[in-house]
Coordinates of C-alpha atoms in Angstrom, one line a residue:
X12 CA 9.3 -7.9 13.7
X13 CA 7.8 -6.6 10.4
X14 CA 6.6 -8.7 7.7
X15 CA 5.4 -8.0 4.7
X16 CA 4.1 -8.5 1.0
X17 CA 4.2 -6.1 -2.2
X18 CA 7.9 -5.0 -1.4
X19 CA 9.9 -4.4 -4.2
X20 CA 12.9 -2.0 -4.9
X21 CA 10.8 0.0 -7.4
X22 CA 7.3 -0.2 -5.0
X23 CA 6.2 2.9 -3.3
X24 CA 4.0 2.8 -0.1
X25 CA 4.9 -0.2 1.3
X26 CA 8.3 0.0 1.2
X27 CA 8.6 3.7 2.2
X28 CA 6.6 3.1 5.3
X29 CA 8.9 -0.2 5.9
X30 CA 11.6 2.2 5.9
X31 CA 10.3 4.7 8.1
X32 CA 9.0 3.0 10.5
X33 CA 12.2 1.0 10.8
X34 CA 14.3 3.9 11.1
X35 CA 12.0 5.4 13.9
X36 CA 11.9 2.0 16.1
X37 CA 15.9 2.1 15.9
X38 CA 16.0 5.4 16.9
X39 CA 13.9 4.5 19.9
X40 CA 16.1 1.8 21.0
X41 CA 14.6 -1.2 19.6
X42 CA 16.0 -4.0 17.4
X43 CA 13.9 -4.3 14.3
X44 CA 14.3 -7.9 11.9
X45 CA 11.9 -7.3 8.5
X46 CA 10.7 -10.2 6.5
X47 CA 9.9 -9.7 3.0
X48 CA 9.9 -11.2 -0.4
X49 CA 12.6 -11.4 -2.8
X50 CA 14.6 -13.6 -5.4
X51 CA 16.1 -16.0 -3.8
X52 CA 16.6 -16.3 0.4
X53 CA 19.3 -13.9 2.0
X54 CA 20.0 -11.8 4.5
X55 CA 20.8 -8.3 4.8
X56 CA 22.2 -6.3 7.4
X57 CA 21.2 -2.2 7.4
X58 CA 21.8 0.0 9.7
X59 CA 18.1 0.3 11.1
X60 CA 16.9 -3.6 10.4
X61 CA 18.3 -6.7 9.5
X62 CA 16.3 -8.0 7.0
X63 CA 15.4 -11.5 5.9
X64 CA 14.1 -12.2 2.2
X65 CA 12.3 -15.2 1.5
X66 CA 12.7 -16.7 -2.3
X67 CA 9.3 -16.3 -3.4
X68 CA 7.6 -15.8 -6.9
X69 CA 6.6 -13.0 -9.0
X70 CA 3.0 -11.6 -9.5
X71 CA 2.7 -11.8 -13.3
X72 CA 2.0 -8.2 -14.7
X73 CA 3.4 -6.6 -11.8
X74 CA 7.1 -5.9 -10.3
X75 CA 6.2 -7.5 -6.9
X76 CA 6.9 -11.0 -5.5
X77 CA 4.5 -12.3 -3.1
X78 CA 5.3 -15.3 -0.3
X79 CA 3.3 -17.9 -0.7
X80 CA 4.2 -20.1 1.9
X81 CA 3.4 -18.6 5.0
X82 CA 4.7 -21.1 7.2
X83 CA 8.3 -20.3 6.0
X84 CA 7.8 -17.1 7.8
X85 CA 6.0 -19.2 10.8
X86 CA 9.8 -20.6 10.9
X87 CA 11.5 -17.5 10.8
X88 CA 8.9 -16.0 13.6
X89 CA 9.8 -19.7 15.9
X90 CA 13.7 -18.6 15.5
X91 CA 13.6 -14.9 16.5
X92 CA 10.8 -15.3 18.7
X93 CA 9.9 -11.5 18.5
X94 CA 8.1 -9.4 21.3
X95 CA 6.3 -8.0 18.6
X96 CA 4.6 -8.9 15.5
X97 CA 3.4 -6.4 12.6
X98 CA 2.0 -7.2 9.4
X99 CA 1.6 -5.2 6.1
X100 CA -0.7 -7.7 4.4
X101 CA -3.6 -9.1 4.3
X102 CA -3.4 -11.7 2.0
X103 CA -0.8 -14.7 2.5
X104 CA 0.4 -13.5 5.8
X105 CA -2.6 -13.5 7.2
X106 CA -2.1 -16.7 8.8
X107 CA 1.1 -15.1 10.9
X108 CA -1.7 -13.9 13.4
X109 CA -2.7 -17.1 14.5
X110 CA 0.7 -17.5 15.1
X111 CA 1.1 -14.6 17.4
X112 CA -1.7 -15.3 19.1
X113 CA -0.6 -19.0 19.9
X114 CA 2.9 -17.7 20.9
X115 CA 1.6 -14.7 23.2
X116 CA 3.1 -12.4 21.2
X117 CA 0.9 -8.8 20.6
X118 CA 0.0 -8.4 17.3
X119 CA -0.8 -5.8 14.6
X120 CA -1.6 -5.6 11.2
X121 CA -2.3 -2.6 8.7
X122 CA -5.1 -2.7 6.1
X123 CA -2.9 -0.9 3.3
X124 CA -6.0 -1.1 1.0
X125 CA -9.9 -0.9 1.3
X126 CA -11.4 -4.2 0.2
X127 CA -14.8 -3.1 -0.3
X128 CA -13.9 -0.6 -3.0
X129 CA -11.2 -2.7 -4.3
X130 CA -14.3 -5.5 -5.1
X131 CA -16.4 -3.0 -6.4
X132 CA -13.5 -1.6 -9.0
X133 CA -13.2 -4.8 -10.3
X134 CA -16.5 -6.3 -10.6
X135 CA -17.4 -6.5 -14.2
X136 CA -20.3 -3.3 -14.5
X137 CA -22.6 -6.2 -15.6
X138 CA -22.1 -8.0 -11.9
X139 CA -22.5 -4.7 -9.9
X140 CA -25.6 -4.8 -7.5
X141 CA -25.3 -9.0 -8.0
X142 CA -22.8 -10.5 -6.5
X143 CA -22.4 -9.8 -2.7
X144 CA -19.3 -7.1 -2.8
X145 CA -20.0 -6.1 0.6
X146 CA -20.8 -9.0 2.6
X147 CA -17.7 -10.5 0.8
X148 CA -15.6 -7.5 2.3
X149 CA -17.0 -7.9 5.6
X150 CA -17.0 -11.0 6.6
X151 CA -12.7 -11.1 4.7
X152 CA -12.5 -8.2 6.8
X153 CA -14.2 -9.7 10.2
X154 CA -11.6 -12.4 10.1
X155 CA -9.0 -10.1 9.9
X156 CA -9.8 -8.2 12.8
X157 CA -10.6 -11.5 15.1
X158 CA -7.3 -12.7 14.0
X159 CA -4.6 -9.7 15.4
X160 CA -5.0 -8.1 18.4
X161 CA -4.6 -4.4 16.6
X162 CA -5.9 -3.2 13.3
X163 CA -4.3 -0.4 12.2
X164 CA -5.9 1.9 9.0
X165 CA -4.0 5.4 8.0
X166 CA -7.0 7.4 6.5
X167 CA -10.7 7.6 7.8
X168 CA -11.8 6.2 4.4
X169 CA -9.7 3.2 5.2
X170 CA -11.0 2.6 8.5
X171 CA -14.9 3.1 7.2
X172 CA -15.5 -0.7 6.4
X173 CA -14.0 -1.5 9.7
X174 CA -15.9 0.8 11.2
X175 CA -19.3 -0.3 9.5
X176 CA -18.5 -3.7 11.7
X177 CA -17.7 -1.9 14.9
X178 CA -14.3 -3.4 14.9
X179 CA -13.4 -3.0 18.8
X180 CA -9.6 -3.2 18.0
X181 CA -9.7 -0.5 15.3
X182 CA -6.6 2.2 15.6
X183 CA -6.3 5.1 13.3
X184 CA -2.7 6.5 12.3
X185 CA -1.9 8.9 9.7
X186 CA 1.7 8.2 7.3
X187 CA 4.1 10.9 6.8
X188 CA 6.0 12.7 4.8
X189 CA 10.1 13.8 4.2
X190 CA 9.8 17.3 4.9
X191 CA 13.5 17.7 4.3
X192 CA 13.1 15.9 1.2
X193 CA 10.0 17.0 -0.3
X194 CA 10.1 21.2 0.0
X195 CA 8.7 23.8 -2.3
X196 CA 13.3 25.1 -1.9
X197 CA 13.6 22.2 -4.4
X198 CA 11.8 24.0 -7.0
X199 CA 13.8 24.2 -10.7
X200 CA 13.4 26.3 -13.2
X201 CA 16.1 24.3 -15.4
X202 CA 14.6 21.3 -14.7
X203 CA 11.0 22.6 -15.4
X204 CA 11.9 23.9 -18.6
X205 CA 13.4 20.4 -19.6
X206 CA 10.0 19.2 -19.8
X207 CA 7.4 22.4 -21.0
X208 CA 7.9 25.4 -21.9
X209 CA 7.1 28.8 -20.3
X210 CA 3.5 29.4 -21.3
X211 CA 3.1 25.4 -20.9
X212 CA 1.6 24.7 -17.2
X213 CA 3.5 21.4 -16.1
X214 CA 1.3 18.9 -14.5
X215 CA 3.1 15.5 -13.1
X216 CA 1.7 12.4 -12.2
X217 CA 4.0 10.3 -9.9
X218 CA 2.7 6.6 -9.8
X219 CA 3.1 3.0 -10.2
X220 CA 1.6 2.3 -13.7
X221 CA -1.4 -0.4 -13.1
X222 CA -5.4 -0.1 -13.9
X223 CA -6.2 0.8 -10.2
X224 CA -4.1 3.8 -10.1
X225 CA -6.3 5.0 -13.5
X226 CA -3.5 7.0 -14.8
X227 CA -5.7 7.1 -18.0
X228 CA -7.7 9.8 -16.4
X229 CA -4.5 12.0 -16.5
X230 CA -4.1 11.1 -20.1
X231 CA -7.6 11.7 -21.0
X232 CA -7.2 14.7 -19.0
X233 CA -4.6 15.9 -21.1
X234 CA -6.6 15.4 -24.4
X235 CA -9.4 16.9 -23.1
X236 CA -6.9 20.0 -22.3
X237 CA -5.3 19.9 -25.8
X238 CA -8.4 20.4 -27.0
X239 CA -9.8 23.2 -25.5
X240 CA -6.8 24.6 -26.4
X241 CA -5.2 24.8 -22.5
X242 CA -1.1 24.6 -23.0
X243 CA 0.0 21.7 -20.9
X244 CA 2.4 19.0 -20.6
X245 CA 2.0 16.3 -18.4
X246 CA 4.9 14.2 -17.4
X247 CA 4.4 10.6 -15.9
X248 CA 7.2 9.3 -13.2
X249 CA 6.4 6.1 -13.0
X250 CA 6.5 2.3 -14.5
X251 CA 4.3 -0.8 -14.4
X252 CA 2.5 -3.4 -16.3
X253 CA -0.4 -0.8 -17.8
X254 CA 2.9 1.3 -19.4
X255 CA 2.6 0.7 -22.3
X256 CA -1.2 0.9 -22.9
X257 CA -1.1 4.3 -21.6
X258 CA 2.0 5.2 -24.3
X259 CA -0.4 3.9 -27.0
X260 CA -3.4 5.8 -25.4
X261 CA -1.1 9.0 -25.2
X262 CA -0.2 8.4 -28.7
X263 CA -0.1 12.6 -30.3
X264 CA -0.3 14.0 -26.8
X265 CA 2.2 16.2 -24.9
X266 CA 2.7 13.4 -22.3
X267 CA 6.1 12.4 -21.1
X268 CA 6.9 8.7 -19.5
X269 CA 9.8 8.8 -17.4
X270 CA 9.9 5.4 -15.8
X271 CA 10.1 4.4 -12.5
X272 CA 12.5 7.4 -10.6
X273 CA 14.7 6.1 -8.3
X274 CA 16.8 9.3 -7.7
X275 CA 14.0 10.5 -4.7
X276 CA 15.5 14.3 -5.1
X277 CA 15.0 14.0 -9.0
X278 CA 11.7 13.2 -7.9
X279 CA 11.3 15.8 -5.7
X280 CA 12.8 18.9 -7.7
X281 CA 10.2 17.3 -10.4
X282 CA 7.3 18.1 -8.2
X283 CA 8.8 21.1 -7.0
X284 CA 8.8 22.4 -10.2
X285 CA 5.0 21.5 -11.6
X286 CA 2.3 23.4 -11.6
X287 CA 0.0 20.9 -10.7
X288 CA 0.4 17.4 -9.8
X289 CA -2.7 14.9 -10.8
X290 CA -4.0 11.8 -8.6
X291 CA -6.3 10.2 -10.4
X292 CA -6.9 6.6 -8.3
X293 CA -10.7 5.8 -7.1
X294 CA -8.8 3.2 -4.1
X295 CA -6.2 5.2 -2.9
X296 CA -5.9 4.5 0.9
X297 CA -3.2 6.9 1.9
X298 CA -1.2 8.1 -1.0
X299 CA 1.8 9.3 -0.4
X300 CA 3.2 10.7 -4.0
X301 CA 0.0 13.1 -3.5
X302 CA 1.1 14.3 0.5
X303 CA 5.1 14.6 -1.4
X304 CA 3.5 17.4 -3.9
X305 CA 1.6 18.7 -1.3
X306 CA 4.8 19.0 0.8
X307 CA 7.0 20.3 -2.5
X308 CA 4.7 23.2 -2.2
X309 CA 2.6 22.2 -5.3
X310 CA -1.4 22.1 -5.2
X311 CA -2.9 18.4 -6.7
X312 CA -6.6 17.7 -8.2
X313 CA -7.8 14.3 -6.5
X314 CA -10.1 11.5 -7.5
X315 CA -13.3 12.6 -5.1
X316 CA -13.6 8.8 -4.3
X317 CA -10.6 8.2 -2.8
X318 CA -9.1 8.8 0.7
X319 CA -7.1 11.7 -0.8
X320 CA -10.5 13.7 -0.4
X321 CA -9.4 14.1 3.3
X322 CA -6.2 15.4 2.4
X323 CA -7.0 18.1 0.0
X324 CA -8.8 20.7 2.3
X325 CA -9.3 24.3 0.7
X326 CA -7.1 26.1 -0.7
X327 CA -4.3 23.1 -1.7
X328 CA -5.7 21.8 -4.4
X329 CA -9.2 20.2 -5.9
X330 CA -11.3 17.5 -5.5
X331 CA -12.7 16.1 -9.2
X332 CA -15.1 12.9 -10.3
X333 CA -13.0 10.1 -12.2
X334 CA -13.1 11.3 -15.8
X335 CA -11.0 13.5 -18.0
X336 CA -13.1 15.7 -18.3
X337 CA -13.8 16.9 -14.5
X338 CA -9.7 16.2 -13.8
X339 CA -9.5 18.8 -16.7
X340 CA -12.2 20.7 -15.4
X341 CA -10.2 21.7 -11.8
X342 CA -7.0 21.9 -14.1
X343 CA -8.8 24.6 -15.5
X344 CA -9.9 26.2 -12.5
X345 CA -6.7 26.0 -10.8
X346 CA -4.7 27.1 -13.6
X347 CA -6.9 30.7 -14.1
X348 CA -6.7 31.6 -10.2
X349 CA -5.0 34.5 -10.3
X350 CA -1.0 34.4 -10.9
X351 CA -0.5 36.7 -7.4
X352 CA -2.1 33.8 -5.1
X353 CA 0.6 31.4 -6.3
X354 CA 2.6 32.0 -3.8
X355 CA -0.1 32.0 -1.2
X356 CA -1.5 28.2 -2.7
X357 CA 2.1 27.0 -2.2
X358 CA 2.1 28.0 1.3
X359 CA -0.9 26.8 2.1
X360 CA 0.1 23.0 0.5
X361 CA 3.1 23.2 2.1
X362 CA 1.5 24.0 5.5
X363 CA -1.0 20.8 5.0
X364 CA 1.6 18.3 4.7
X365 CA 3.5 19.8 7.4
X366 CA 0.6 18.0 9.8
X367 CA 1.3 14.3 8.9
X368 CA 5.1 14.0 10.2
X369 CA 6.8 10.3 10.2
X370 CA 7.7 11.1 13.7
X371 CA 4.0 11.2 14.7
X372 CA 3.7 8.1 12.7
X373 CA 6.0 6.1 14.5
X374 CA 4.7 6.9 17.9
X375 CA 1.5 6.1 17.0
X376 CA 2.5 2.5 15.8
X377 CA 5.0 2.4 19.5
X378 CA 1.8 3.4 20.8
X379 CA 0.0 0.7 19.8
X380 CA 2.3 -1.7 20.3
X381 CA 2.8 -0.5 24.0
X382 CA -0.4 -1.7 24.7
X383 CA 0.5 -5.3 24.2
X384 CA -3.2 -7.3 25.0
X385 CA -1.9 -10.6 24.6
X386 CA 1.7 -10.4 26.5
X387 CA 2.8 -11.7 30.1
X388 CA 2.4 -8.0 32.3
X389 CA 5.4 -8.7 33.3
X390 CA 7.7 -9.9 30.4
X391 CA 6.0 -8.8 27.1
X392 CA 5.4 -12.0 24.8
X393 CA 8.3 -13.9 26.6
X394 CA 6.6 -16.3 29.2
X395 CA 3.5 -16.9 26.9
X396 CA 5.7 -18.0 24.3
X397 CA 7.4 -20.5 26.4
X398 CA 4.6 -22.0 28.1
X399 CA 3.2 -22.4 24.5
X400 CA 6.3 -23.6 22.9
X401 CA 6.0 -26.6 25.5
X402 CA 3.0 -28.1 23.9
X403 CA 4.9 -29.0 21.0
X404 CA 4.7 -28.6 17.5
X405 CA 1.2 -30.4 17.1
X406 CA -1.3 -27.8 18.5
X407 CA 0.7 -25.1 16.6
X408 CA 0.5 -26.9 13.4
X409 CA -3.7 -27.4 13.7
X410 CA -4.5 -23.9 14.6
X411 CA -2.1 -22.5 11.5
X412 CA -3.6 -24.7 9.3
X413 CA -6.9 -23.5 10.3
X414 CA -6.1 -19.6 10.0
X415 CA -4.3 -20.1 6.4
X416 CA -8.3 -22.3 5.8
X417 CA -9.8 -18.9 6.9
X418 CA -7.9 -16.9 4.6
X419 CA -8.3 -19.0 1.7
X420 CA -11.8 -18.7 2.2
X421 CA -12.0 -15.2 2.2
X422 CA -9.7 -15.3 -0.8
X423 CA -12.5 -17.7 -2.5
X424 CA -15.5 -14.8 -1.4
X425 CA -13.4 -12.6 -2.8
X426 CA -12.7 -14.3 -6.4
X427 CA -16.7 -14.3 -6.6
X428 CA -15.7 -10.7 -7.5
X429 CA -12.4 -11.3 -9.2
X430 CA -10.7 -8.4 -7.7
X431 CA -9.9 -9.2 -4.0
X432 CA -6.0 -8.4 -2.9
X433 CA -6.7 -11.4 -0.7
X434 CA -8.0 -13.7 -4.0
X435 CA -4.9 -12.1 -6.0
X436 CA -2.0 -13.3 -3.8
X437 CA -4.0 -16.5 -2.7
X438 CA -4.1 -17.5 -6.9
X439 CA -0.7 -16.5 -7.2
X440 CA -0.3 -18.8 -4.5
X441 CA -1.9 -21.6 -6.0
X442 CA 0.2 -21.2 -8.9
X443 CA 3.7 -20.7 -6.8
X444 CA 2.7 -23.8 -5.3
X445 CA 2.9 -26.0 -8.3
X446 CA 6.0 -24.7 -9.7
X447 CA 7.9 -23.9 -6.8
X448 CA 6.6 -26.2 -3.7
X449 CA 6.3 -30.4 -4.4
X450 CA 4.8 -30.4 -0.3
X451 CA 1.0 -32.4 -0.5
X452 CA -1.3 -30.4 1.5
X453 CA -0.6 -32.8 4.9
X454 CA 3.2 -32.4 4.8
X455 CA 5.2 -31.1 7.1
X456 CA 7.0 -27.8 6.1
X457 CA 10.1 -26.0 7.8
X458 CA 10.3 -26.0 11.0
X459 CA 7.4 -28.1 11.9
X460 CA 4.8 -26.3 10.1
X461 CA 1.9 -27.1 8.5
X462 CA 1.9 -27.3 4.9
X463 CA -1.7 -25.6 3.7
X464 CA -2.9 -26.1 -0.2
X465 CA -3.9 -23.2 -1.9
X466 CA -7.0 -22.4 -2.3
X467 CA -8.8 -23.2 -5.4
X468 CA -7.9 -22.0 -9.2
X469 CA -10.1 -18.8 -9.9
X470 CA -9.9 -15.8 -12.7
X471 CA -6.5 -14.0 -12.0
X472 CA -7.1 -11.0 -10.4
X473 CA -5.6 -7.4 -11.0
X474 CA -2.3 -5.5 -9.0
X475 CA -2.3 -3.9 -5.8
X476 CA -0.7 -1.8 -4.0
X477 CA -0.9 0.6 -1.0

C-alpha cells in the first residue's frame, strides 16, 4: 500500500513516481491500493492500483491538498490490512509508521525533499547562523528514521543529512525516466519555430511555478541575455502560485508562459526541440523535468546547489551558482560550442539518462521491501498483525497518538525556521482542523483511532514539492 501527500493532477514528482512504481509492482504480480488526497472521498479503480482519495483540504497558494487527519488513513490501513506499507511524506503521514510497526507490517518511507536545505532557504537572511537549522533537521529527521523500518532517498545529496546521522536503515534508489517518451526522435522544427525564431536559441524551463523552484533565475537569466545582446527566448511550461509574479518580473522580456502541460508528448517534442533547457532550484532532490531534457537529447544548466549537480556530468550540460548572471554565464558557454558538436552533446545527454531506467527503480523499491525486518518469516506482516489486532483498539490508539505528538514536534522545530515541509502541512493541519474536523483532541476518530490536535498556530510556511 502507497500513501501519499502533495498529489495533485497537475503535480510532477510525486505523482509520476506514484504511477510508476505502481505500474511496475502490477507488472510483478502484486496488488497495489494508493491512498492520496483529493476533493471529496472516492474510489477509483485503474488498471495498475485501486485508489482511495481521502476528502482533505487545500494548501493555500498551492494546487495540492494535504490529509490532515492521519488516523483516517490509520482506518483505511485496519481495513486492507496491507503486507506492505510505503509512504511519500514526511509530514502528516508520518504517524502511519507507528502504525506499521504496531501491526507487523514492513515499512518504508521516501524523503522526497532535503529538510536541512529546505530550513536554510527559508530562514529569513537576518536568522541565518541563529536559529538551530541543523539540529532542527536532525533531530525531524532522527524520528523519521526510528519511526519506518526503511528510509529510502533518490540522490546522494538527499541521502547526505541522513547520512550525517549514520542512519542504519538508509537505502539509496535512483528515479527514472520514459525513454520512449522523452527521446531526442521527438525533436520539431514546426513546433520550435512556434516559439523563436531561427537565429533565436530556445531555452525551456519545465516547472511547477513556486519560490523554491526560483524560476526567477531563468527570468533574470533571460534579461541578463537580452542585454548582452544573446538572441533567446525562453519559454516556461509550467503553473503555480509564484505565476504571476514572474509574468510581472518578465514584463518586456522574450519569455513565454504556457501553463501547466498536461499533453506529456507536447511536453516532450517541447524539450526535444530547445536548445537548452534551464533548472534553476537550490532544493531539488531528484528532478525529474531536468533527467526528461536530458533524455529528449537536450543539454540543461543546473543550480550547483542542488542534487542535479550529480546528474549533469561532462559533456550534458553545466553546472552554474543561483543568479542570472552565472545561469546566463553557461547559457553563453553552451550556446558558442561549436555548431558540429551538437550532435555529439545530444548523444551524450541522451546516453546519461539512459542510466536511470524506471525498471531499475522499481526493483530497487521490491528490493527493499523483500527484506521485510518487521514481518512473521514465515507469512510477511500477516501473523504480527493478528496477534496485535488482539490487543484491542486501546494500545493502538496510545502509541498513534504518541507518533502524530512526535511529528508535531518536529513540525514546531521546524516553524522556529518557518520553512519546514513538516511545519507546512502540520499548520495547514491546524487550520483543516478547525474548518473541517469538530473532533476535541481526546475523541475517538474512525475506526477507533485517536483523534491528535494539531500542533500549535505558527507563520505559514512556503510550497513543497519533490
Amino acid at each position: 500500500m502507497q500513501a501519499a501527500n502533495f498529489v495533485a493532477p497537475a503535480s510532477g514528482g510525486i505523482r509520476t513516481t506514484l504511477r510508476h512504481l505502481a505500474a511496475g509492482y502490477t507488472a510483478a504480480g502484486h496488488e497495489v491500493v494508493q491512498i492520496v488526497p483529493g476533493e471529496r472521498d472516492e474510489v477509483e479503480r485503474r488498471p495498475d492500483a485501486l485508489v482511495l482519495r481521502v476528502r482533505a483540504p487545500r494548501l493555500p497558494g498551492t494546487g495540492y491538498r494535504v490529509i490532515t487527519q492521519p488516523w483516517r488513513v490509520a482506518a483505511l490501513l485496519d481495513r486492507e490490512q496491507p503486507d506492505r506499507l510505503e509512504v511519500h511524506d514526511r509530514a502528516t503521514l508520518r504517524p502511519l509508521g507507528g502504525w506499521a510497526r504496531r501491526h507487523g507490517v514492513p515499512s518504508l518511507v521516501v524523503s522526497h525533499e532535503r529538510l536541512d536545505r529546505l530550513l536554510g532557504t527559508w530562514t529569513p537572511p537576518a536568522l541565518r547562523g541563529v536559529l538551530p537549522v541543523t539540529a532542527a533537521a536532525d533531530r525531524a529527521n532522527a524520528s523519521l528514521a526510528g519511526g519506518f523500518d526503511t528510509v529510502v532517498t533518490t540522490t546522494a545529496w538527499a541521502a547526505a543529512e541522513f547520512v550525517r546521522l549514520g542512519t542504519p536503515n538508509l537505502r539509496h534508489i535512483p528515479l527514472g525516466v520514459e525513454l520512449d517518451r522523452f527521446h531526442p526522435d521527438h525533436r520539431d522544427r514546426t513546433l520550435r519555430r512556434a516559439f523563436a525564431r531561427d537565429r533565436e536559441a530556445l531555452l525551456v524551463v519545465a516547472s511547477r511555478l513556486a519560490p523554491e523552484k526560483r524560476v526567477d533565475t531563468a527570468v533574470d537569466a533571460v534579461a541578463e541575455l537580452v542585454r548582452r545582446r544573446v538572441p533567446v527566448r525562453l519559454v516556461i511550461a509550467g503553473d503555480g502560485a509564484h505565476r504571476g509574479r514572474l509574468e510581472r518580473r518578465a514584463a518586456g522580456l522574450p519569455v513565454t508562459f504556457l501553463g501547466f502541460v498536461a499533453d506529456r508528448e507536447r511536453l516532450a517534442g517541447l524539450l526535444a526541440s530547445a536548445d537548452l533547457a534551464l533548472a534553476p532550484g537550490p532544493v531539488e532532490t531528484f528532478g525529474l523535468a531536468a533527467l526528461e531534457a536530458l533524455a529528449s537529447g537536450t543539454p540543461v544548466v543546473v543550480n550547483h546547489a542542488s542534487a542535479l549537480a550529480e546528474l549533469v556530468v561532462p559533456g550534458v550540460g553545466a553546472i552554474a551558482a543561483g543568479s542570472g548572471f552565472t545561469f546566463a554565464d553557461a547559457v553563453v558557454d553552451l550556446l558558442s560550442m561549436p555548431p558540429a558538436g551538437e550532435v555529439e552533446r545530444r548523444a551524450a545527454a541522451r546516453a546519461r539518462a539512459e542510466q536511470f531506467t524506471w525498471s531499475a527503480t522499481v526493483a530497487g523499491f521490491l528490493g527493499c521491501h523483500a527484506e521485510s525486518p518487521t514481518a512473521s518469516p514465515d507469512q510477511p506482516g500477516q501473523a504480527t498483525r493478528q496477534a496485535q489486532a488482539a490487543h484491542g483498539g486501546q494500545t493502538a490508539r496510545a502509541a498513534h497518538g504518541a507518533q502524530a505528538a512526535e511529528a508535531a514536534h518536529a513540525a514546531q522545530a521546524a516553524h522556529a525556521a518557518q520553512a519546514a515541509h513538516a511545519a507546512q502541512a502540520a499548520h495547514a493541519a491546524q487550520g483543516a482542523h478547525a474548518a473541517h474536523a469538530a473532533e476535541p483532541a481526546d475523541a475517538v476518530g474512525p475506526a477507533g483511532t485517536a483523534a491528535v490536535a494539531a500542533p500549535a498556530p505558527g507563520p505559514p510556511a512556503p510550497p513543497l514539492a519533490a
